[in-house]
PDB file of C-alpha atoms and ligand atoms in Angstrom:
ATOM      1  CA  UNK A1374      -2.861  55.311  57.982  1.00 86.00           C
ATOM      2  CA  UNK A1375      -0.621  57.563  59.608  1.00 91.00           C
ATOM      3  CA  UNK A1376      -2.265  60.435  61.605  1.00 94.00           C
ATOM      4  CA  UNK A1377      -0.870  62.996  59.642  1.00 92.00           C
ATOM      5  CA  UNK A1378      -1.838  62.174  56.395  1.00 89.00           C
ATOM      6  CA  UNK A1379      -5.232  60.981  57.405  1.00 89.00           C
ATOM      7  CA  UNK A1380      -5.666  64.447  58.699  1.00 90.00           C
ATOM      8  CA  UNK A1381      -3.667  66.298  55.479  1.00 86.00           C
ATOM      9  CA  UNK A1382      -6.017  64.188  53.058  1.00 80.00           C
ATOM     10  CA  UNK A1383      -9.375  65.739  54.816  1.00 81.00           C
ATOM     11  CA  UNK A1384      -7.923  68.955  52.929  1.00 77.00           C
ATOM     12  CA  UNK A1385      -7.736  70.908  56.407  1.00 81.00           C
ATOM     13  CA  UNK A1386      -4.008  71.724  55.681  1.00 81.00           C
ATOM     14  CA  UNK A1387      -0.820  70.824  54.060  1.00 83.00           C
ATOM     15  CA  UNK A1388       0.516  67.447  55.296  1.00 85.00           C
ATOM     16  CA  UNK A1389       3.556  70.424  56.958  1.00 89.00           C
ATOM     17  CA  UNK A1390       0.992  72.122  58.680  1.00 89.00           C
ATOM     18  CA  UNK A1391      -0.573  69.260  59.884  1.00 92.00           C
ATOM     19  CA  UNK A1392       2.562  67.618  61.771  1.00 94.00           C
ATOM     20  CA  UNK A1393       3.566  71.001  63.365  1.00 94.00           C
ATOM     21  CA  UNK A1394      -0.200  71.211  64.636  1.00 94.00           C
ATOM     22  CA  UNK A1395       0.535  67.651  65.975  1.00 96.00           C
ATOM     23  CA  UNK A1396       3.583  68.286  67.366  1.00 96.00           C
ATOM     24  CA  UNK A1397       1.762  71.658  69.161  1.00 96.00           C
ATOM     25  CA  UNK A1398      -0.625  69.692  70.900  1.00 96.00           C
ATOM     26  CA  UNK A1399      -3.866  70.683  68.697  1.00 95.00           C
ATOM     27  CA  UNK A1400      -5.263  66.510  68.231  1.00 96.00           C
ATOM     28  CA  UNK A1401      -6.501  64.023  69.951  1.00 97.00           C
ATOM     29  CA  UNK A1402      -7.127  60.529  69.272  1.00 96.00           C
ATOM     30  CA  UNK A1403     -10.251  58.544  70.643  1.00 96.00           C
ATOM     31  CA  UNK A1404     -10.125  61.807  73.142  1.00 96.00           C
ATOM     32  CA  UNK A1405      -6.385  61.592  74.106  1.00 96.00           C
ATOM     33  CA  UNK A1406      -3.762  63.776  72.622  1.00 96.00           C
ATOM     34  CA  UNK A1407      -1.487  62.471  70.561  1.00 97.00           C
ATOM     35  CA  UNK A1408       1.894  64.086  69.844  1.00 97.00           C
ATOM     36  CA  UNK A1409       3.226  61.870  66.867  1.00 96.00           C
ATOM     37  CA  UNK A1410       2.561  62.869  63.651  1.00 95.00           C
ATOM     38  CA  UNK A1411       3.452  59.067  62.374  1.00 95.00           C
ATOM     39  CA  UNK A1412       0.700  57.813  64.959  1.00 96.00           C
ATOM     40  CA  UNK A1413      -1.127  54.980  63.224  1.00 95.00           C
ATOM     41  CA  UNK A1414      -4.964  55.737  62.629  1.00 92.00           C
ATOM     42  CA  UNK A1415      -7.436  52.755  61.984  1.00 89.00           C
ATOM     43  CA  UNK A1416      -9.724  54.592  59.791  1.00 82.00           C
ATOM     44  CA  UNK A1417     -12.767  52.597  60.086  1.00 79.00           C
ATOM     45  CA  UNK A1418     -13.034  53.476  63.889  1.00 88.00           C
ATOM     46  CA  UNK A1419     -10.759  56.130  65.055  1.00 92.00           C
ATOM     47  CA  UNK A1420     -12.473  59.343  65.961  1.00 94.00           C
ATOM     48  CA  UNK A1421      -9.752  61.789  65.347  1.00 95.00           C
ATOM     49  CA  UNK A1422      -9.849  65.879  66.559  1.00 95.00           C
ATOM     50  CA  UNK A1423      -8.308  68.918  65.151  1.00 93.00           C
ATOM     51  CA  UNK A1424      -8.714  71.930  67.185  1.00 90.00           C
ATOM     52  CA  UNK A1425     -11.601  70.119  69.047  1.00 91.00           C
ATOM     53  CA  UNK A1426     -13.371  69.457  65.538  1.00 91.00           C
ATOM     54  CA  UNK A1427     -13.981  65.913  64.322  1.00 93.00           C
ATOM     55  CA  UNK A1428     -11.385  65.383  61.224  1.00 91.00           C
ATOM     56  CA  UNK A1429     -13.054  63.257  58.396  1.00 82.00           C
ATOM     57  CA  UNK A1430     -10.928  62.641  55.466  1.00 73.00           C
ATOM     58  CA  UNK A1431     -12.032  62.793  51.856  1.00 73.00           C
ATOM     59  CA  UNK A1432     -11.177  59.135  51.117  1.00 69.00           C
ATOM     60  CA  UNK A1433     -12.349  58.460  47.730  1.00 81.00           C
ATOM     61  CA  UNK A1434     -13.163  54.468  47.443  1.00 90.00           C
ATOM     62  CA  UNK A1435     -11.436  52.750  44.840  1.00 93.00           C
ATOM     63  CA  UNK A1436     -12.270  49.286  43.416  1.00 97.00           C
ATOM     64  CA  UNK A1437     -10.031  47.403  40.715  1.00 98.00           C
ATOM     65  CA  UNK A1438      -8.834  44.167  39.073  1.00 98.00           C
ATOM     66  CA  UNK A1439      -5.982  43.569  38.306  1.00 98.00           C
ATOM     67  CA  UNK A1440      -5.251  40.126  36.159  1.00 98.00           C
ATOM     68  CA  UNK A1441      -2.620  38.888  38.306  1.00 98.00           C
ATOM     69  CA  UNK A1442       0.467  36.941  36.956  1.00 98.00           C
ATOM     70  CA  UNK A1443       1.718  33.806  38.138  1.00 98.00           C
ATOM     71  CA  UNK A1444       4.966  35.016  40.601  1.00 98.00           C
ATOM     72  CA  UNK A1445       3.765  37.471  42.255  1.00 98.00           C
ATOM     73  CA  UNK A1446       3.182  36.861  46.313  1.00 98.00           C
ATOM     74  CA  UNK A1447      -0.634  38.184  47.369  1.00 98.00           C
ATOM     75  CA  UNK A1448       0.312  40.658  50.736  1.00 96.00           C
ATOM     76  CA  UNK A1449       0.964  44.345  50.684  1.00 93.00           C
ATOM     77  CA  UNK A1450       4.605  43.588  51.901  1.00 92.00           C
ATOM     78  CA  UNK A1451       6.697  40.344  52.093  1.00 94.00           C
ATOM     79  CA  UNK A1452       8.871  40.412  54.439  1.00 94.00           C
ATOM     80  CA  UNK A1453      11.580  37.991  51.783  1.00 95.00           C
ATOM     81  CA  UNK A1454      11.637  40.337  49.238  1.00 94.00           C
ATOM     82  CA  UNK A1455       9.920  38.576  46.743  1.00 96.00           C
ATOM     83  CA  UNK A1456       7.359  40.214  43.872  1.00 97.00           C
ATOM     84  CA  UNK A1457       3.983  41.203  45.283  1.00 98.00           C
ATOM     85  CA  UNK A1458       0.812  42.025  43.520  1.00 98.00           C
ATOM     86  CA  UNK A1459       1.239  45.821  44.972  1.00 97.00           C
ATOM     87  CA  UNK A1460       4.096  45.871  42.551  1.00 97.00           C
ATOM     88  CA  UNK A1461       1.625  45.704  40.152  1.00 98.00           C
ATOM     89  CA  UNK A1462      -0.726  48.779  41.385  1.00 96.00           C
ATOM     90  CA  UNK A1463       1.855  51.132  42.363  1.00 93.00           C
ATOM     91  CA  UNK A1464       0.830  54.027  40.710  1.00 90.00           C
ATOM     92  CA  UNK A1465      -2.151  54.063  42.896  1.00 90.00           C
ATOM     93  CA  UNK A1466      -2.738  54.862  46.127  1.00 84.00           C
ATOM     94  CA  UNK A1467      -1.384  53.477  48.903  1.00 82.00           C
ATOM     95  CA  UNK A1468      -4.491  52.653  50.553  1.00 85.00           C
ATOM     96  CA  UNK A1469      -5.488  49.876  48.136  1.00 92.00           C
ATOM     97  CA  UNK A1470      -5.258  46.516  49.487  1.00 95.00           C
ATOM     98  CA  UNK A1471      -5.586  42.776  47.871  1.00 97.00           C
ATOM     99  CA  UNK A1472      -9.517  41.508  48.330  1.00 96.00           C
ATOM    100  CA  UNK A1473      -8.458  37.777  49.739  1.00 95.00           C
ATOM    101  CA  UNK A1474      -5.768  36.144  48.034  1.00 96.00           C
ATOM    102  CA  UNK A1475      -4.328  33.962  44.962  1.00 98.00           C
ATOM    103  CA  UNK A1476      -1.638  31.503  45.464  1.00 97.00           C
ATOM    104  CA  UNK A1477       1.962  32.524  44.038  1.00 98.00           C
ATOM    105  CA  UNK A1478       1.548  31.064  41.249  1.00 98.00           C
ATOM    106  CA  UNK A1479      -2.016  31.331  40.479  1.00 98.00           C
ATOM    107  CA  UNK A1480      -3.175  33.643  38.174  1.00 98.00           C
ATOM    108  CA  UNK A1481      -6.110  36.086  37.100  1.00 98.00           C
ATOM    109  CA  UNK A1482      -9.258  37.677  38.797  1.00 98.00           C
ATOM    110  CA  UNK A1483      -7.486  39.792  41.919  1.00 98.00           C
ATOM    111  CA  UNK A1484      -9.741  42.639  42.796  1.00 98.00           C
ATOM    112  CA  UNK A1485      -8.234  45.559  45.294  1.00 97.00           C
ATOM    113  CA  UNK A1486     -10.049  48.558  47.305  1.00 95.00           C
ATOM    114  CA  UNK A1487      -9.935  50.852  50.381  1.00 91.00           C
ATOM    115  CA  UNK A1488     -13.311  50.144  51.357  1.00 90.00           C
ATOM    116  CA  UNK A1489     -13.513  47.991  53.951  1.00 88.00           C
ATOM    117  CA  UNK A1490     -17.112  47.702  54.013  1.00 88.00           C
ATOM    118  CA  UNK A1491     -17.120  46.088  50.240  1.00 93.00           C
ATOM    119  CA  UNK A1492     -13.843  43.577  51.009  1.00 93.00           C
ATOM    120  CA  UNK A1493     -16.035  42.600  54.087  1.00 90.00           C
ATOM    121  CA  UNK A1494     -18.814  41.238  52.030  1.00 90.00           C
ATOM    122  CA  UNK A1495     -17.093  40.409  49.503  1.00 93.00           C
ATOM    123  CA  UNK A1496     -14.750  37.794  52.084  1.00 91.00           C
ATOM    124  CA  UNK A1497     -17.061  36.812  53.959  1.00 88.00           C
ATOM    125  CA  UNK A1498     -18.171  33.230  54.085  1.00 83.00           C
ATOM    126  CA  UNK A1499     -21.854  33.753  54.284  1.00 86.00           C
ATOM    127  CA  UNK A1500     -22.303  35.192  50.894  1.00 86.00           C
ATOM    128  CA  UNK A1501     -20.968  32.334  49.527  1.00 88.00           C
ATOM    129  CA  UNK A1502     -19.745  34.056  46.252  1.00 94.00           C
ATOM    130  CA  UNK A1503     -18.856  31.584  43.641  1.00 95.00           C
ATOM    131  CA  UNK A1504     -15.454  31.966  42.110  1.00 97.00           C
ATOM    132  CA  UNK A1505     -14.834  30.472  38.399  1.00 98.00           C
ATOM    133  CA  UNK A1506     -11.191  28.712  37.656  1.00 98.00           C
ATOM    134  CA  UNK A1507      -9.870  27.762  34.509  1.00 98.00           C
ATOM    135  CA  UNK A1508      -7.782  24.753  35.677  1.00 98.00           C
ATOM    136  CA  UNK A1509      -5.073  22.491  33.514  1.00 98.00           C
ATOM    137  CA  UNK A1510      -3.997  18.850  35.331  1.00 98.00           C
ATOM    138  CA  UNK A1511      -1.858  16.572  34.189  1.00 98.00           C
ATOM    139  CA  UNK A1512      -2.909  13.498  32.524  1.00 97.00           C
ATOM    140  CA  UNK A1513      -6.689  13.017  32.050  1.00 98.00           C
ATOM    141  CA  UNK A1514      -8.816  12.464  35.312  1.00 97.00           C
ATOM    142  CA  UNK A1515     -10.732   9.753  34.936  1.00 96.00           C
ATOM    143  CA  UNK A1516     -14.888  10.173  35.117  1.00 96.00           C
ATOM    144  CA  UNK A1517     -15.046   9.314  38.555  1.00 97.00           C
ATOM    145  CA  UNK A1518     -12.508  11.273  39.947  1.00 97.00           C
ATOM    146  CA  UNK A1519     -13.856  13.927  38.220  1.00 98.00           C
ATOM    147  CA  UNK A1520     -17.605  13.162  39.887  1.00 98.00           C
ATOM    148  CA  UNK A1521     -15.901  12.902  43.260  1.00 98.00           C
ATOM    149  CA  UNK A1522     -14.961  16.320  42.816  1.00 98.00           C
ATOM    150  CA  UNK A1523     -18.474  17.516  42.461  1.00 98.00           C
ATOM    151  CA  UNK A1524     -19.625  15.992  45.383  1.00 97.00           C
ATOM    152  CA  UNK A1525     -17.460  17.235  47.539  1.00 97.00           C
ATOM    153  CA  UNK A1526     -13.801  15.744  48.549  1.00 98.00           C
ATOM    154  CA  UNK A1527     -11.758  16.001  52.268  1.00 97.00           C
ATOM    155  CA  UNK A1528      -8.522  17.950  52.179  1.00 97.00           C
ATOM    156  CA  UNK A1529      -6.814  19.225  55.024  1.00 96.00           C
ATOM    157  CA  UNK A1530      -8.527  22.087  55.802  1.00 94.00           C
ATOM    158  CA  UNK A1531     -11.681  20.202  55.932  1.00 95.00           C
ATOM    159  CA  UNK A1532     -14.516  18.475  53.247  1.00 96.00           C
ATOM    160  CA  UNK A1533     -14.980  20.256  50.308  1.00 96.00           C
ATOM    161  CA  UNK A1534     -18.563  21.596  49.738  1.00 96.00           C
ATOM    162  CA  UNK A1535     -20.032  20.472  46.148  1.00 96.00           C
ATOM    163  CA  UNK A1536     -18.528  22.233  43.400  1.00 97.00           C
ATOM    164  CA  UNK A1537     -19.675  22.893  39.179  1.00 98.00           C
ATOM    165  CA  UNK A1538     -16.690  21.101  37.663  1.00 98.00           C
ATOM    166  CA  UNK A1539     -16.643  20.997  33.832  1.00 98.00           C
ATOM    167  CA  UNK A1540     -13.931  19.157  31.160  1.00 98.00           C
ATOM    168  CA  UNK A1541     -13.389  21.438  28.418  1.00 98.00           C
ATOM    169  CA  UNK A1542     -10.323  19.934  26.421  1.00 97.00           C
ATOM    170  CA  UNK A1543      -7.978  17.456  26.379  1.00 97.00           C
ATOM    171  CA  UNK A1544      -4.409  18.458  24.976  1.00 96.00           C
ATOM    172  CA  UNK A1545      -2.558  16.488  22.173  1.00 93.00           C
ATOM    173  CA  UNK A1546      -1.388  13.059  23.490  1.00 94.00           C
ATOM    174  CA  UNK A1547      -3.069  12.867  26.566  1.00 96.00           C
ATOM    175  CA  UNK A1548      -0.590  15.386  28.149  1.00 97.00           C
ATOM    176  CA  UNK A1549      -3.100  17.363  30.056  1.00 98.00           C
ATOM    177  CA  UNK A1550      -6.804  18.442  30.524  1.00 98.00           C
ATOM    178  CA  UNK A1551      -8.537  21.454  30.940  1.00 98.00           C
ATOM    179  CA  UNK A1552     -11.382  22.148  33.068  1.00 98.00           C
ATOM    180  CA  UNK A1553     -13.526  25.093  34.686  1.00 98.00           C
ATOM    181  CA  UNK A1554     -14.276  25.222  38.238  1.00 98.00           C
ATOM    182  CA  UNK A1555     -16.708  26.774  40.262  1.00 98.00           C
ATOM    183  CA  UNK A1556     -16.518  26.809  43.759  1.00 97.00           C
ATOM    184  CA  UNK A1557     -17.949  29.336  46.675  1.00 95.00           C
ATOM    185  CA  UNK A1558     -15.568  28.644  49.408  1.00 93.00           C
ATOM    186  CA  UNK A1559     -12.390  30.300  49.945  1.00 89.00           C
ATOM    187  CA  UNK A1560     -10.384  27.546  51.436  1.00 93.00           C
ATOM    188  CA  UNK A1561      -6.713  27.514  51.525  1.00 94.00           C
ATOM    189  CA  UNK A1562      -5.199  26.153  47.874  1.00 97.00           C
ATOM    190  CA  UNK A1563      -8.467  24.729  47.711  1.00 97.00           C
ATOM    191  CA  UNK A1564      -8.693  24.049  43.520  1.00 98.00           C
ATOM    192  CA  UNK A1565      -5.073  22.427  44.229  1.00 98.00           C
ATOM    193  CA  UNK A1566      -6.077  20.527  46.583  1.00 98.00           C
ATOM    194  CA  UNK A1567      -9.090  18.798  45.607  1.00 98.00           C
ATOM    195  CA  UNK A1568      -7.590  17.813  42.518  1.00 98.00           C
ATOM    196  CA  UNK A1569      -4.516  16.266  44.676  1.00 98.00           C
ATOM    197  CA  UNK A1570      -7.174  14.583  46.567  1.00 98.00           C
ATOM    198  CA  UNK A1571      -8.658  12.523  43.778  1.00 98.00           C
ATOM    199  CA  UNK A1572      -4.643  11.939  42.324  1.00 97.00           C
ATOM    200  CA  UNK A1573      -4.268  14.474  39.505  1.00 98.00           C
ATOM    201  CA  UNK A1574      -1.717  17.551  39.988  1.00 98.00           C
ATOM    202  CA  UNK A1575      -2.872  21.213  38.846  1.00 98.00           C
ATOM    203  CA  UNK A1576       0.135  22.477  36.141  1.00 98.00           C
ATOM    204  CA  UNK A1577      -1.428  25.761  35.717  1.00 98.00           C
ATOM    205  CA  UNK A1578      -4.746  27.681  37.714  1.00 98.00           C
ATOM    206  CA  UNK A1579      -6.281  30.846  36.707  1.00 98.00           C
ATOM    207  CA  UNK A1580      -9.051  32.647  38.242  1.00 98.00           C
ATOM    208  CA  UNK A1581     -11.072  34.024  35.707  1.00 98.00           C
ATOM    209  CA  UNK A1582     -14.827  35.078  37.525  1.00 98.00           C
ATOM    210  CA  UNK A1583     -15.903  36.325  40.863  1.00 97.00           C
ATOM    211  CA  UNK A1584     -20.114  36.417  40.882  1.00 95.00           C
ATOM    212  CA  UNK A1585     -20.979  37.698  37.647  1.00 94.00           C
ATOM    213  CA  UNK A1586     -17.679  40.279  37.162  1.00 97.00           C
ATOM    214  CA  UNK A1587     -15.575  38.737  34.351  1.00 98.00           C
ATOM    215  CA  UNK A1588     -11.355  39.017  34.021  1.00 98.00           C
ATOM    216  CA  UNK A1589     -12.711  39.062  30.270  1.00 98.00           C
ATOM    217  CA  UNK A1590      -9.291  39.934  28.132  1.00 97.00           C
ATOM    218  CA  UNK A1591      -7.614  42.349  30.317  1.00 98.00           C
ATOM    219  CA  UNK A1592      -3.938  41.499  29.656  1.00 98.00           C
ATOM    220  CA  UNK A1593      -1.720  39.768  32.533  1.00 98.00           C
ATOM    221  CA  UNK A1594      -0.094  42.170  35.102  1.00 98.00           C
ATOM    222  CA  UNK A1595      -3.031  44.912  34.032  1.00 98.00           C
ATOM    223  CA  UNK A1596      -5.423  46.698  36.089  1.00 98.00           C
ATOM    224  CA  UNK A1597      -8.648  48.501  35.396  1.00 98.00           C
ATOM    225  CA  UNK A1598     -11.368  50.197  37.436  1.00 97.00           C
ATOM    226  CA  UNK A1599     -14.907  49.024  38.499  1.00 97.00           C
ATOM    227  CA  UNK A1600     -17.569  50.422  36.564  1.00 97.00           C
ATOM    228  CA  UNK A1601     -20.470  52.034  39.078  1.00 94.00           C
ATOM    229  CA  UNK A1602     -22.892  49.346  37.790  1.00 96.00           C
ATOM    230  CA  UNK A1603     -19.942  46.206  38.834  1.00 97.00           C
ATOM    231  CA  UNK A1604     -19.547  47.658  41.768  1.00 96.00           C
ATOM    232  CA  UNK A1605     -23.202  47.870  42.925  1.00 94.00           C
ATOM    233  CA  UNK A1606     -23.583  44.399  41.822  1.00 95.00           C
ATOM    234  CA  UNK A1607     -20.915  42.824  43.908  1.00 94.00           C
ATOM    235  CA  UNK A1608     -21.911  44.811  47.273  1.00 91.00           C
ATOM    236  CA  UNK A1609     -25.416  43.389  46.612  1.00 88.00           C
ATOM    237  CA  UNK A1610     -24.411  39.709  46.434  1.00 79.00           C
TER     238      UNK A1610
HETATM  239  N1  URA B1966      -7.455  27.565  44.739  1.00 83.74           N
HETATM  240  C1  URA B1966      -6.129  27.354  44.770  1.00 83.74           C
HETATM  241  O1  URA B1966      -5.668  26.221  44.896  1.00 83.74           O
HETATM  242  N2  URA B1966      -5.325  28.406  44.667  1.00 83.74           N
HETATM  243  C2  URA B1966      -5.774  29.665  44.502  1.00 83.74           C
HETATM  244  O2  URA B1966      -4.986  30.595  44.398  1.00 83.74           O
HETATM  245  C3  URA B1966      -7.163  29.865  44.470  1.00 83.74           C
HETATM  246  C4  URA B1966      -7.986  28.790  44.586  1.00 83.74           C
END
């Protein structure tokens, strides 16, 4: 966050005030001045001063989901121009970020926050969070394939650890099955991947659980908020 508004949004002055105080020499950064009002501040660990008083800003933490439509590129900016899930969230605050990422064209469950604490846990490999996908392939996977995805499968990145994998239809003529997923790794195209692995090709992948928090029927390319009580559950996973 730039210095200024990290100091502006602790409510010790107008974001105007602020810069002129910068550009008079009343802050310091980690202990050394710093004259730049567009100085970048890493808000997790920079100790910033105002008038030899430590500045803490009033960040309120935010925690969404958005049910993310297929198109859209997960990153806060891409640098070719193309759609990105902030173009989805832009009437919030800048500070939101994706919490890990959906392919392109992979739908569903996206969550976003400012709280670095909560995409921490959330990401990190230990906590093994599993992740439900509704998944159509083309053609019908045969029973074995099917039990070879369970068990576990290699694809680039590495073996696949074992994963819940259910049928639930079969389309008219054969044309395409549907299946849910559960997995608790986060490897790269991973759903794709293991399905290429045993021969079938993924036509359409939505994400529709993380842990117990449902995408339930929010619409595609909506958003809501956490509730307190989805919240506390997911930090405690
Ligand atoms: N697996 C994939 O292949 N893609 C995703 O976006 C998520 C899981």
């Amino acid at each position: 966050m730039r210095l200024e508004k990290y100091i502006a949004t602790s409510g010790i002055a107008s974001r105007r005030a602020v810069k002129k105080s910068i550009l008079a020499g009343a802050v310091t950064v980690n202990g050394e001045f710093v004259l730049v009002p567009g100085h970048p501040i890493d808000t997790e660990t920079d100790v910033v001063e105002f008038e030899g008083k430590r500045v803490e800003p009033l960040i309120e933490h935010i925690y969404l989901m958005l049910n993310k439509p297929a198109g859209y590129v997960t990153t806060r900016h891409d640098e070719r121009g193309r759609l990105t899930v902030m173009d989805l969230v832009s009437d919030l605050p800048d500070t939101i970020y994706p919490v890990g990422r959906l392919d392109l064209e992979t739908e569903g469950l996206l969550l976003f926050t400012n709280d670095g604490n909560f995409a921490y846990r959330l990401l990190h490999p230990s906590h093994e969070i599993e992740k439900t996908y509704l998944v159509w392939v083309k053609g019908v996977p045969r029973d074995d394939a099917v039990q070879r995805l369970r068990q576990g499968v290699t694809i680039p990145s590495g073996k696949t650890a074992s994963a819940k994998v259910k049928r639930l239809k079969v389309s008219k003529d054969d044309v395409s099955t549907k299946f849910e997923v559960v997995i608790h790794e986060g490897k790269k195209r991973q759903v794709r991947l293991m399905f290429k692995a045993v021969g079938y090709s993924v036509i359409r992948l939505k994400r529709v659980q993380i842990g117990s928090l449902r995408l339930g029927n929010l619409p595609s390319g909506e958003h809501r908020f956490l509730t307190p009580a989805e919240i506390s559950e997911l930090m405690s996973l």
